[in-house]
Short mmCIF file of C-alpha atoms and ligand atoms in Angstrom, two decimals:
data_model
loop_
_atom_site.label_atom_id
_atom_site.label_comp_id
_atom_site.label_asym_id
_atom_site.label_seq_id
_atom_site.Cartn_x
_atom_site.Cartn_y
_atom_site.Cartn_z
CA MET A 1 197.51 101.38 108.19
CA LYS A 2 195.13 99.34 106.10
CA LEU A 3 193.59 100.67 102.91
CA PHE A 4 190.15 99.57 101.73
CA LEU A 5 188.47 100.30 98.43
CA ASP A 6 185.04 101.93 98.71
CA SER A 7 183.49 100.34 95.65
CA ALA A 8 181.26 97.52 94.42
CA ASN A 9 182.79 97.57 90.94
CA LEU A 10 184.63 94.32 90.15
CA LYS A 11 186.95 95.91 87.58
CA GLU A 12 188.10 98.55 90.06
CA ILE A 13 188.51 95.95 92.79
CA GLU A 14 190.55 93.62 90.56
CA GLU A 15 192.78 96.48 89.42
CA ALA A 16 193.42 97.68 93.00
CA VAL A 17 194.14 94.11 94.15
CA SER A 18 196.68 93.75 91.31
CA TRP A 19 198.60 96.76 92.74
CA GLY A 20 198.85 94.99 96.10
CA ALA A 21 197.17 98.11 97.46
CA ILE A 22 194.03 97.02 99.27
CA ASP A 23 193.29 95.04 102.39
CA GLY A 24 189.50 95.05 102.14
CA VAL A 25 186.43 96.56 100.51
CA THR A 26 183.53 98.65 101.75
CA THR A 27 180.25 99.04 99.94
CA ASN A 28 177.03 100.86 100.66
CA PRO A 29 173.55 100.69 99.10
CA SER A 30 174.37 103.58 96.70
CA LEU A 31 177.53 101.85 95.43
CA VAL A 32 175.85 98.44 95.04
CA ALA A 33 172.85 100.03 93.25
CA LYS A 34 175.22 101.57 90.66
CA GLU A 35 176.27 98.06 89.53
CA HIS A 36 172.69 97.02 88.53
CA ARG A 37 173.36 93.39 89.48
CA ASP A 38 171.80 90.78 91.71
CA PHE A 39 173.63 91.77 94.88
CA VAL A 40 174.29 88.36 96.49
CA PRO A 41 176.36 86.93 93.59
CA LEU A 42 178.06 90.32 93.27
CA LEU A 43 178.93 90.30 96.96
CA ARG A 44 180.31 86.76 96.71
CA GLU A 45 182.45 87.71 93.70
CA ILE A 46 183.84 90.72 95.56
CA CYS A 47 184.69 88.52 98.57
CA GLU A 48 186.47 86.01 96.34
CA ARG A 49 188.72 88.73 94.92
CA VAL A 50 189.80 90.34 98.18
CA ASN A 51 191.77 88.79 101.00
CA GLY A 52 190.12 90.80 103.77
CA PRO A 53 186.87 92.22 105.14
CA VAL A 54 184.07 93.21 102.76
CA SER A 55 181.37 95.44 104.25
CA MET A 56 177.78 95.17 103.08
CA GLU A 57 175.17 97.54 104.49
CA THR A 58 171.75 96.58 105.83
CA THR A 59 168.79 98.28 104.17
CA THR A 60 166.13 98.43 106.89
CA ARG A 61 165.57 100.83 109.80
CA ASP A 62 164.60 98.40 112.57
CA ALA A 63 167.01 96.30 114.62
CA GLU A 64 165.25 93.04 113.94
CA GLY A 65 165.32 93.60 110.19
CA MET A 66 169.00 94.60 110.29
CA ALA A 67 169.93 91.53 112.34
CA LYS A 68 168.01 89.30 109.92
CA GLU A 69 169.73 90.84 106.88
CA GLY A 70 173.09 90.72 108.66
CA ARG A 71 172.78 87.00 109.37
CA LEU A 72 171.93 86.37 105.71
CA PHE A 73 174.89 88.47 104.48
CA ALA A 74 177.18 86.56 106.82
CA THR A 75 176.26 83.27 105.13
CA VAL A 76 177.51 84.55 101.77
CA HIS A 77 181.23 84.49 102.63
CA PRO A 78 183.48 84.54 105.71
CA HIS A 79 184.90 87.92 104.61
CA ILE A 80 181.55 89.64 105.13
CA VAL A 81 181.22 92.43 107.67
CA VAL A 82 177.70 93.77 108.25
CA LYS A 83 177.25 97.53 108.12
CA CYS A 84 174.64 98.99 110.48
CA PRO A 85 173.80 102.70 110.77
CA LEU A 86 174.55 104.72 113.89
CA THR A 87 170.97 104.86 115.20
CA LYS A 88 169.39 103.33 118.31
CA GLU A 89 168.14 100.45 116.18
CA GLY A 90 171.54 100.11 114.52
CA LEU A 91 173.21 99.87 117.92
CA LYS A 92 170.74 97.19 119.02
CA ALA A 93 171.46 95.20 115.86
CA THR A 94 175.21 95.69 116.38
CA ARG A 95 175.01 94.33 119.90
CA GLN A 96 172.96 91.35 118.75
CA LEU A 97 175.06 90.48 115.67
CA SER A 98 178.34 90.94 117.57
CA SER A 99 177.12 88.60 120.32
CA GLU A 100 176.52 86.00 117.60
CA GLY A 101 180.10 86.38 116.34
CA ILE A 102 179.18 88.40 113.23
CA ARG A 103 181.49 91.38 112.67
CA VAL A 104 179.76 94.76 112.41
CA ASN A 105 180.92 98.01 110.84
CA VAL A 106 178.85 100.83 112.34
CA THR A 107 178.46 103.43 109.65
CA LEU A 108 177.33 107.06 109.33
CA CYS A 109 179.32 108.14 112.40
CA PHE A 110 179.61 111.92 112.75
CA SER A 111 180.46 112.56 116.41
CA PRO A 112 182.73 111.28 119.20
CA SER A 113 179.70 110.41 121.37
CA GLN A 114 178.31 108.22 118.57
CA ALA A 115 181.72 106.58 118.17
CA LEU A 116 181.85 105.78 121.90
CA LEU A 117 178.43 104.13 121.82
CA ALA A 118 179.25 102.06 118.73
CA ALA A 119 182.37 100.68 120.43
CA LYS A 120 180.36 99.86 123.57
CA ALA A 121 177.80 98.01 121.43
CA GLY A 122 180.60 95.72 120.22
CA ALA A 123 181.34 97.11 116.75
CA SER A 124 184.43 95.63 115.11
CA PHE A 125 184.76 98.75 112.94
CA VAL A 126 183.30 102.25 113.10
CA SER A 127 183.13 104.44 110.01
CA PRO A 128 183.43 108.18 110.62
CA PHE A 129 182.53 110.13 107.46
CA VAL A 130 185.22 112.81 107.23
CA GLY A 131 184.31 114.21 103.81
CA ARG A 132 180.65 114.75 104.67
CA LEU A 133 181.69 116.58 107.86
CA ASP A 134 184.06 118.80 105.87
CA ASP A 135 181.15 119.46 103.47
CA VAL A 136 179.19 121.11 106.29
CA SER A 137 182.16 123.12 107.59
CA GLN A 138 183.02 120.72 110.43
CA ASP A 139 186.52 119.33 110.78
CA GLY A 140 186.33 115.66 109.79
CA MET A 141 189.85 114.92 110.97
CA ALA A 142 189.10 116.35 114.44
CA LEU A 143 186.62 113.49 114.83
CA ILE A 144 189.34 110.95 113.96
CA ARG A 145 191.65 112.48 116.59
CA ASP A 146 188.86 112.35 119.22
CA MET A 147 188.02 108.74 118.39
CA LYS A 148 191.68 107.75 118.59
CA THR A 149 191.91 109.27 122.09
CA ILE A 150 188.64 107.77 123.35
CA TYR A 151 189.35 104.26 122.04
CA ALA A 152 192.90 104.36 123.45
CA ASN A 153 191.71 105.65 126.86
CA TYR A 154 189.44 102.65 127.33
CA ARG A 155 191.35 100.11 125.21
CA PHE A 156 188.43 99.44 122.85
CA ALA A 157 189.35 96.89 120.19
CA THR A 158 187.03 98.65 117.71
CA GLN A 159 188.91 99.77 114.60
CA ILE A 160 188.60 103.28 113.20
CA LEU A 161 187.67 102.95 109.52
CA VAL A 162 187.95 106.45 108.05
CA ALA A 163 185.26 106.81 105.36
CA SER A 164 183.91 109.44 102.99
CA VAL A 165 187.51 110.05 101.97
CA ARG A 166 187.65 112.57 99.13
CA HIS A 167 191.37 113.16 98.44
CA PRO A 168 194.88 111.91 99.31
CA ILE A 169 195.33 114.47 102.11
CA HIS A 170 192.49 112.79 104.02
CA VAL A 171 194.41 109.50 103.80
CA VAL A 172 197.73 111.02 104.88
CA GLU A 173 196.13 112.91 107.79
CA ALA A 174 194.31 109.74 108.91
CA ALA A 175 197.60 107.82 108.79
CA LYS A 176 199.38 110.52 110.82
CA ILE A 177 196.68 110.33 113.49
CA GLY A 178 197.01 106.53 113.54
CA ALA A 179 193.57 105.51 112.22
CA ASP A 180 193.42 101.77 111.63
CA ILE A 181 191.94 101.91 108.11
CA ALA A 182 190.97 104.40 105.40
CA THR A 183 188.47 103.41 102.75
CA MET A 184 188.42 105.37 99.54
CA PRO A 185 187.01 105.48 96.02
CA PHE A 186 189.18 104.16 93.17
CA SER A 187 189.96 107.72 92.02
CA VAL A 188 191.53 108.57 95.40
CA LEU A 189 193.53 105.33 95.47
CA GLU A 190 194.90 106.21 92.00
CA ALA A 191 195.67 109.74 93.18
CA LEU A 192 197.75 108.31 96.06
CA ILE A 193 200.12 106.78 93.51
CA LYS A 194 200.49 109.71 91.16
CA HIS A 195 203.16 112.40 91.40
CA PRO A 196 204.13 114.63 88.46
CA LEU A 197 207.83 114.43 89.38
CA THR A 198 207.68 110.62 89.17
CA ASP A 199 206.29 110.85 85.61
CA ILE A 200 208.80 113.54 84.58
CA GLY A 201 211.67 111.57 86.14
CA LEU A 202 210.72 108.34 84.43
CA ASP A 203 210.36 110.07 81.03
CA ARG A 204 213.85 111.54 81.45
CA PHE A 205 215.43 108.22 82.44
CA LEU A 206 213.85 106.40 79.51
CA ARG A 207 214.77 109.16 77.03
CA ASP A 208 218.42 108.98 78.14
CA TRP A 209 218.36 105.20 77.84
CA GLU A 210 216.94 105.46 74.32
CA LYS A 211 220.00 107.45 73.27
CA LEU A 212 222.32 104.48 73.93
CA PRO A 213 223.30 102.42 70.87
CA ALA A 214 221.20 99.25 70.68
CA ALA A 215 224.30 97.04 70.75
CA ILE A 216 225.31 97.97 74.28
CA LYS A 217 221.78 97.82 75.68
CA GLN A 218 221.30 94.15 74.88
CA PHE A 219 220.87 91.73 77.74
CA LYS A 220 223.52 89.58 76.08
CA THR A 221 226.06 92.25 76.99
CA VAL A 222 224.82 92.28 80.61
CA GLU A 223 225.02 88.50 80.81
CA ARG A 224 228.56 88.51 79.40
CA THR A 225 229.64 91.09 81.96
CA LEU A 226 228.20 89.03 84.80
CA ALA A 227 229.79 85.75 83.61
O1 LIG B 301 180.90 104.09 102.15
C1 LIG B 301 180.63 105.26 102.82
C2 LIG B 301 181.39 106.48 102.39
O2 LIG B 301 182.72 106.25 102.16
C3 LIG B 301 180.66 107.43 101.51
O3 LIG B 301 181.47 108.44 100.96
O4 LIG B 301 181.90 110.32 99.41
O5 LIG B 301 179.58 109.34 99.59
O6 LIG B 301 180.52 110.71 101.44
P1 LIG B 301 180.82 109.77 100.32
#
């Protein structure tokens, strides 16, 4: 399973890349707006830091406008994937951009019927928002299971990019279902690493090591033993 970072913050992206943890980045207008930067150079800098797809979302409602924006985004860097919303106009733009060889991530997917249509329109990725479904008392993970079945039934190449991930359990459940990708905020990626028993265990190991006399801890001793 691939893990993407849902962020437009360069510091977060660089840190996650240094852990060898991420395979791509997703952004949306809200995340890009938080950075208060000219978005094209920002987008290019993100693409240069990540060896994988970087999603940038269109900001118009009509298909023509989305396709125009999408083509411009695609000139910024080969890693760019254009995000279009799951509306009639978004599907039109998806069909058009895909036919031109531009990869599209259809976003704001909340139902299996929407997911089916996005795949038919030629989407490379579809982003079901599990957290926002959970927020309104609908089972976000049920949508991932349905999408997995539908895409497998008809051998769609469209990848399931689980989005609106709020906690590590979302990631683990998505992995168990076999989703292709989960994208998550930096805080969730950090939470995937952390376990209190790891911290307690490491403290104990290092405390025990500290108790050894300095003379027998030296690397010189290790080297002598190996020689
Ligand atoms: O990028 C889209 C998505 O991941 C948004 O998440 O937490 O705002 O629902 P959230």
